Short mmCIF file of C-alpha atoms in Angstrom, two decimals:
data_model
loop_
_atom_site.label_atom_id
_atom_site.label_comp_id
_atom_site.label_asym_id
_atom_site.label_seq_id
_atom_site.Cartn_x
_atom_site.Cartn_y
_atom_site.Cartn_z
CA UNK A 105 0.00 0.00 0.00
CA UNK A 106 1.29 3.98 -0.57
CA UNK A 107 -0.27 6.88 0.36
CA UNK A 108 -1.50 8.79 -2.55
CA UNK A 109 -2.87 12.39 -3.23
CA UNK A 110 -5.30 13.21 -5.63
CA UNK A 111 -8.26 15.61 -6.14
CA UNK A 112 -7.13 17.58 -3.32
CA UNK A 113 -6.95 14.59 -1.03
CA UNK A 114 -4.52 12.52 0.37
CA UNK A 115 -5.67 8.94 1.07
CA UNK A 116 -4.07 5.17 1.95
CA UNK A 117 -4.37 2.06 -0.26
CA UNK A 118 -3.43 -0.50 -2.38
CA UNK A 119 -1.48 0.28 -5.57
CA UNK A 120 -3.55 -1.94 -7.57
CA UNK A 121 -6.29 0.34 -7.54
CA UNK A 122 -4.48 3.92 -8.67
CA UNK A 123 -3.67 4.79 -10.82
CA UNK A 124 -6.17 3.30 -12.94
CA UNK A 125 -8.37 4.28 -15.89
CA UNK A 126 -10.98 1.67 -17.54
CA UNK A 127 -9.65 0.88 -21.44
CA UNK A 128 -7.23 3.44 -20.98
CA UNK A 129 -5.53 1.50 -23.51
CA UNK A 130 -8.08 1.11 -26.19
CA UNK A 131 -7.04 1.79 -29.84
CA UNK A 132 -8.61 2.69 -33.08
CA UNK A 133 -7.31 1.99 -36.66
CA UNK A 134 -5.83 4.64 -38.05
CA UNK A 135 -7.80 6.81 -41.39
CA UNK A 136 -5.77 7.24 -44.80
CA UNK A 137 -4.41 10.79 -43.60
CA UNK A 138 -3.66 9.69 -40.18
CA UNK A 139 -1.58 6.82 -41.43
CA UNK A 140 0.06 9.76 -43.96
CA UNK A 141 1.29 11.84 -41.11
CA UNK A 142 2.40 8.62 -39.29
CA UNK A 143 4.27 6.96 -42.24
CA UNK A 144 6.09 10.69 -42.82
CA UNK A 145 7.46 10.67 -38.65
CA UNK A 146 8.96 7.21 -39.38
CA UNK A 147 10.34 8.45 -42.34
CA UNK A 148 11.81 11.38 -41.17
CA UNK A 149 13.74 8.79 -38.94
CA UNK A 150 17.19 7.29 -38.91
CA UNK A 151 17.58 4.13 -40.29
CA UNK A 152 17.95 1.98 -37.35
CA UNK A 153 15.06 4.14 -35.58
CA UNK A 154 12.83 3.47 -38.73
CA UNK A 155 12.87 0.33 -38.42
CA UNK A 156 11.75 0.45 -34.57
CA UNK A 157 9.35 2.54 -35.14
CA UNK A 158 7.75 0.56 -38.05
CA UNK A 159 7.44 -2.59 -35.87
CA UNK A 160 5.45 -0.30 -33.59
CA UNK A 161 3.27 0.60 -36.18
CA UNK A 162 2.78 -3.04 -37.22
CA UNK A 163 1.93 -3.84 -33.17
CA UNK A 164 -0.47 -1.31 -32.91
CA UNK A 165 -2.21 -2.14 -36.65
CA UNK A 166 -2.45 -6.06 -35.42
CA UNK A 167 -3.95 -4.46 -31.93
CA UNK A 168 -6.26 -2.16 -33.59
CA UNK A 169 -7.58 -4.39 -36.71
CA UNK A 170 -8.39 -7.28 -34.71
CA UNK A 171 -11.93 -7.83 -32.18
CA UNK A 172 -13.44 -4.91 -29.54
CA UNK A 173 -11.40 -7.48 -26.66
CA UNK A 174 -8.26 -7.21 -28.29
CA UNK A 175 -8.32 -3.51 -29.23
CA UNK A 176 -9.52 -2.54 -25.74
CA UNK A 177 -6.46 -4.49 -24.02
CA UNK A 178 -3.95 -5.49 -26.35
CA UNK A 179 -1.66 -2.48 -26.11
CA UNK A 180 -2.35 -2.94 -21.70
CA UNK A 181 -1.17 -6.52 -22.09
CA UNK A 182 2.36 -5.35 -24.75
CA UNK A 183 2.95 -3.16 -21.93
CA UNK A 184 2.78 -5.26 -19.37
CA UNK A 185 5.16 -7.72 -21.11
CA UNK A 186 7.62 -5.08 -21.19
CA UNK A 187 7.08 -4.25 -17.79
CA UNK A 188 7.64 -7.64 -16.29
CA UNK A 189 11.10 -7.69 -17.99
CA UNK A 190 12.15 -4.69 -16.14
CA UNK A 191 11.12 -6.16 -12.74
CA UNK A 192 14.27 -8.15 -12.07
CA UNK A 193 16.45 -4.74 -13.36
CA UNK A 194 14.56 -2.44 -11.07
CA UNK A 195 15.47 -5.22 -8.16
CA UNK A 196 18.67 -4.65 -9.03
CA UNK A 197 18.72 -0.65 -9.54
CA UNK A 198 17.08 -0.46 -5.82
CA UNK A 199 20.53 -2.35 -4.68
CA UNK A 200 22.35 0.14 -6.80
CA UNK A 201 23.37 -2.88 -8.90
CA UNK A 202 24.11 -1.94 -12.73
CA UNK A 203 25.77 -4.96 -13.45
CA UNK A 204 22.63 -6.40 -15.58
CA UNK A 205 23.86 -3.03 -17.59
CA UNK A 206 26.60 -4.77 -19.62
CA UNK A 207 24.45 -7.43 -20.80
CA UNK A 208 22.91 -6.02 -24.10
CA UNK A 209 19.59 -7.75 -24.09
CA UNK A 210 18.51 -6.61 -20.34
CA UNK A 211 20.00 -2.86 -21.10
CA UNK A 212 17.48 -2.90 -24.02
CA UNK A 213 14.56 -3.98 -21.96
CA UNK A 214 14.76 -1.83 -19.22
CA UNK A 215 15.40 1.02 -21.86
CA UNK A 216 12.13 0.04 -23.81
CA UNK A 217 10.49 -0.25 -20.11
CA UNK A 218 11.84 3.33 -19.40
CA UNK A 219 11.08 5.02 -23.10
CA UNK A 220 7.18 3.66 -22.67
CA UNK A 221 6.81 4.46 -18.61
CA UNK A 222 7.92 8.51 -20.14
CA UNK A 223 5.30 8.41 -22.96
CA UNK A 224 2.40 5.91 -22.26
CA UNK A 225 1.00 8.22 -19.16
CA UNK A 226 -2.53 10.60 -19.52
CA UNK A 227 -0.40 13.79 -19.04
CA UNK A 228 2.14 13.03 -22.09
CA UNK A 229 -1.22 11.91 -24.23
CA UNK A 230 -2.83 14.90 -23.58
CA UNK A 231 0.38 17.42 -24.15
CA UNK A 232 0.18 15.51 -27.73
CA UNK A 233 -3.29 15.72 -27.77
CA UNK A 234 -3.00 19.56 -27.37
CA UNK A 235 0.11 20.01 -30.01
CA UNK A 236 -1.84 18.16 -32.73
CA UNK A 237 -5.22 20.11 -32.22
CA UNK A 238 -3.20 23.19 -32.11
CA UNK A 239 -1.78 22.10 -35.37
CA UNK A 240 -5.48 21.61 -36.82
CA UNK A 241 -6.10 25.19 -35.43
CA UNK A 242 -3.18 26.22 -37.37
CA UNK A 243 -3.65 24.69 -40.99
CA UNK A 244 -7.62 25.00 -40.78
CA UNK A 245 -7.54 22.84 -44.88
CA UNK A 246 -6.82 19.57 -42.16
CA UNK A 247 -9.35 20.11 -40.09
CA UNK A 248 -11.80 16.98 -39.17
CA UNK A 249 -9.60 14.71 -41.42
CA UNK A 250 -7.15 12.88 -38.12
CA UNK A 251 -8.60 12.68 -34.45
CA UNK A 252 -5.91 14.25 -32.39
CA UNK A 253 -6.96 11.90 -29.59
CA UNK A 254 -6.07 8.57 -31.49
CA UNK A 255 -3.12 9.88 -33.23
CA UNK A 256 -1.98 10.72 -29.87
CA UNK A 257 -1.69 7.09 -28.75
CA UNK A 258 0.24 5.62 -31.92
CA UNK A 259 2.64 9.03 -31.39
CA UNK A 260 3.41 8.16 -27.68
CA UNK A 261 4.21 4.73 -28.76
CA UNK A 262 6.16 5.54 -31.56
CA UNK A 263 8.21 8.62 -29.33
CA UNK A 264 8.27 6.26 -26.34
CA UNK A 265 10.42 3.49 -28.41
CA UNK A 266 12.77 6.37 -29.55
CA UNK A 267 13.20 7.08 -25.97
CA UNK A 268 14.17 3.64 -25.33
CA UNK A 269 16.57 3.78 -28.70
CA UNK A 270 18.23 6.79 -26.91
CA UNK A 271 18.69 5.47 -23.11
CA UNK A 272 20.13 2.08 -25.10
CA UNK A 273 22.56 3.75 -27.13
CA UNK A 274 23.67 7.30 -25.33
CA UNK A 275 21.92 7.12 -21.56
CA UNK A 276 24.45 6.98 -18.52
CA UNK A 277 23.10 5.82 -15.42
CA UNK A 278 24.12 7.83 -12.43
CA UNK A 279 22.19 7.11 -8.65
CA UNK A 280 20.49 9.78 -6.53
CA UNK A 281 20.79 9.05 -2.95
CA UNK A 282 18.64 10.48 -0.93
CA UNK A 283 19.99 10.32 3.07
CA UNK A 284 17.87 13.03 4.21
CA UNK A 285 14.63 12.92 6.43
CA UNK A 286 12.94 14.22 3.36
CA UNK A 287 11.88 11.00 0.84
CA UNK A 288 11.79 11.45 -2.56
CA UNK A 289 7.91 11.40 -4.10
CA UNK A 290 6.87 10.18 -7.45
CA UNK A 291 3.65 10.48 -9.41
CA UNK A 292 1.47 9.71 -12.66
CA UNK A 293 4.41 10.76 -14.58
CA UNK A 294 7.28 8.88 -13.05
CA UNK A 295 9.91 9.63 -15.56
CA UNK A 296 10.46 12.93 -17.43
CA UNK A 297 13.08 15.15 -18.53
CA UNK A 298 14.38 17.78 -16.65
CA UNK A 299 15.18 20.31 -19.51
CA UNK A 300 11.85 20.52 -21.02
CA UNK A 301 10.53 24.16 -21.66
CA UNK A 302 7.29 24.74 -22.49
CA UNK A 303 7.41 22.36 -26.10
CA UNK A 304 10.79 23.07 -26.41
CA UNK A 305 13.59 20.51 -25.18
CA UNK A 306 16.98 22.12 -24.44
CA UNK A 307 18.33 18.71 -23.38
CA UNK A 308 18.12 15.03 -22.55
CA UNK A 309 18.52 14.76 -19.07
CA UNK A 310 15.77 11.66 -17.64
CA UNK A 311 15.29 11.89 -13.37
CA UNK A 312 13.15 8.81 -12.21
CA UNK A 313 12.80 8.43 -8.62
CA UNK A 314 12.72 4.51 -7.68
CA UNK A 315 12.44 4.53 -4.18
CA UNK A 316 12.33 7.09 -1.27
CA UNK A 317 15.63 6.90 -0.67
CA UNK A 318 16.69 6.41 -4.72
CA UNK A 319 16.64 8.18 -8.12
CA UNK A 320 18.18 7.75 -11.53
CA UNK A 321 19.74 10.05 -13.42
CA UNK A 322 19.83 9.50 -17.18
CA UNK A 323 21.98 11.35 -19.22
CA UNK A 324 24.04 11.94 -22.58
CA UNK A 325 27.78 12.55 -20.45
CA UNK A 326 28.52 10.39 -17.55
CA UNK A 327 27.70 11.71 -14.16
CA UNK A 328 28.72 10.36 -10.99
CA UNK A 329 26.27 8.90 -8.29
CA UNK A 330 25.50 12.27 -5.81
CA UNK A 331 24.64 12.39 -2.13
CA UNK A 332 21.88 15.20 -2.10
CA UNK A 333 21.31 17.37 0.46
CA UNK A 334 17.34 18.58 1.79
CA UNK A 335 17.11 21.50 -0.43
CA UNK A 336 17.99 19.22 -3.29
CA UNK A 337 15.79 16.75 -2.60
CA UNK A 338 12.99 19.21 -2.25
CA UNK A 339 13.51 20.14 -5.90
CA UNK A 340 13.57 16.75 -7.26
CA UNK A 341 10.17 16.93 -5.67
CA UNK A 342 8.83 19.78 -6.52
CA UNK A 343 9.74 19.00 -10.65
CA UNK A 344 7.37 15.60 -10.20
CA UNK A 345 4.92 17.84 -8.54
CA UNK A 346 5.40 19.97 -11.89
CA UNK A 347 4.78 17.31 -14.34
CA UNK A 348 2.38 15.20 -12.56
CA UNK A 349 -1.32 14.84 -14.02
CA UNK A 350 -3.72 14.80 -11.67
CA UNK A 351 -2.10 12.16 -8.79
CA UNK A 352 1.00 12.00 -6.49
CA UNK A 353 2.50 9.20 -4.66
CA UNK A 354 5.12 8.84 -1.10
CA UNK A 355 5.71 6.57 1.58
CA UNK A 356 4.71 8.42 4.37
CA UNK A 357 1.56 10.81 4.89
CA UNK A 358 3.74 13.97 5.87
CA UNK A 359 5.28 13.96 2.87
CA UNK A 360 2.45 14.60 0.39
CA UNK A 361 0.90 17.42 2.82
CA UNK A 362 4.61 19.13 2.44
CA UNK A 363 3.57 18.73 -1.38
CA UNK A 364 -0.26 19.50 -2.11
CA UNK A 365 0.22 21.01 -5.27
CA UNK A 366 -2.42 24.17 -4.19
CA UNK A 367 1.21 24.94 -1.51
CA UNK A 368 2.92 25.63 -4.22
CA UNK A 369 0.83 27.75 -6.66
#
């Protein structure tokens, strides 16, 4: 169980049941002009990434061509595969273990795990969501010919892979440890970059807090692991306060009152 905030209250219970959102996962098959813009992003690709991206297309086609069961909880259940090879690397990561990190196969699954846990959450739908209706606002001849709403969900898995691609081929792990009596927090987005502005990404630089006392850094130049101090702590915090959607997580009751996101307005 975790103590969790949301809707302006803080309240104790089982993981299984935040977090949650009925055929969150549900799919749609994509239009002629949808699968245009899509086709054009993969193209626009490397090589190597167009060919990961293309089997994602071809995963979510099979998903979204086949019955109402399968489209509702096909792209849940690809997910969860991926998430179940991560389990023994996050074991490892909470022992500050990256040994599993020099075998090739697990540094590409917990990559792909990381890559899909940035881009598969409601607030990263929704910031695409908003960028391709704004588009539609902007080039009025394309209006009512894609739904923003289902291109958003083939676009987070298709940027969600390249993620992955990235953390495989130019991430650096580095460990945040946290000895402080402040615990680190994490919410409904539990990995994001830190050098986002607005739309505009300055640089790749992933935090992704994995225990109270834990974080990872990602980055593109090696770092090494950091003791923080409070005040440091507190602004790891407050960034997953920043990016959260609409729910928070900690260990310990105190801690989410410190961070009720109407404190920090």
């Amino acid at each position: 169980k975790i103590w969790s905030y949301r809707d302006g209250k803080i309240f104790f219970g089982s993981r299984d049941n935040i977090g949650q959102q009925r055929f969150f996962y549900e799919i749609e098959p994509l239009n002629s002009f949808e699968r245009e813009l899509i086709k054009k992003f993969i193209d626009s690709k490397t090589q190597t990434n167009q060919i990961t991206s293309s089997s994602i297309l071809l995963v979510y086609d099979t998903v979204a061509n086949d019955n109402e069961i399968t489209r509702r909880n096909g792209i849940e259940e690809y997910h969860t595969e991926i998430e179940h090879k991560a389990i023994p690397i996050i074991k490892k990561l909470l022992e500050e273990d990256l040994s599993w990190s020099r075998n090739k196969e697990s540094k590409i699954d917990f990559a792909n795990f990381l890559g899909f846990q940035y881009c598969r959450t409601n607030r990263n739908r929704e910031v695409l969501s908003t960028i391709l209706r704004d588009t539609e606002t902007e080039f009025p001849k394309y209006k009512g010919m894609f739904d923003a709403k289902r291109l958003s969900k083939i676009y987070a898995l298709l940027i969600g892979a390249l993620i992955g691609k990235w953390i495989d081929f130019s991430g650096n792990i580095s460990f945040l440890r946290n000895s402080t009596v402040l615990e680190f927090i994490t919410g409904d987005q539990p990995v994001y970059n830190l050098n986002v502005k607005g739309q505009e990404v300055t640089e790749f630089n992933l935090f992704y807090p994995i225990s109270s006392q834990l974080a990872l850094l990602i980055t593109s130049d090696p770092r090494s692991d950091k003791e923080l101090d409070i005040d440091e702590v507190h602004q790891y915090n407050k960034f997953i306060v920043s990016v959260s959607h609409e729910q928070l997580y900690a260990k310990n009751r105190e801690t989410l009152i410190i961070y009720k996101p109407e404190k920090l307005v």
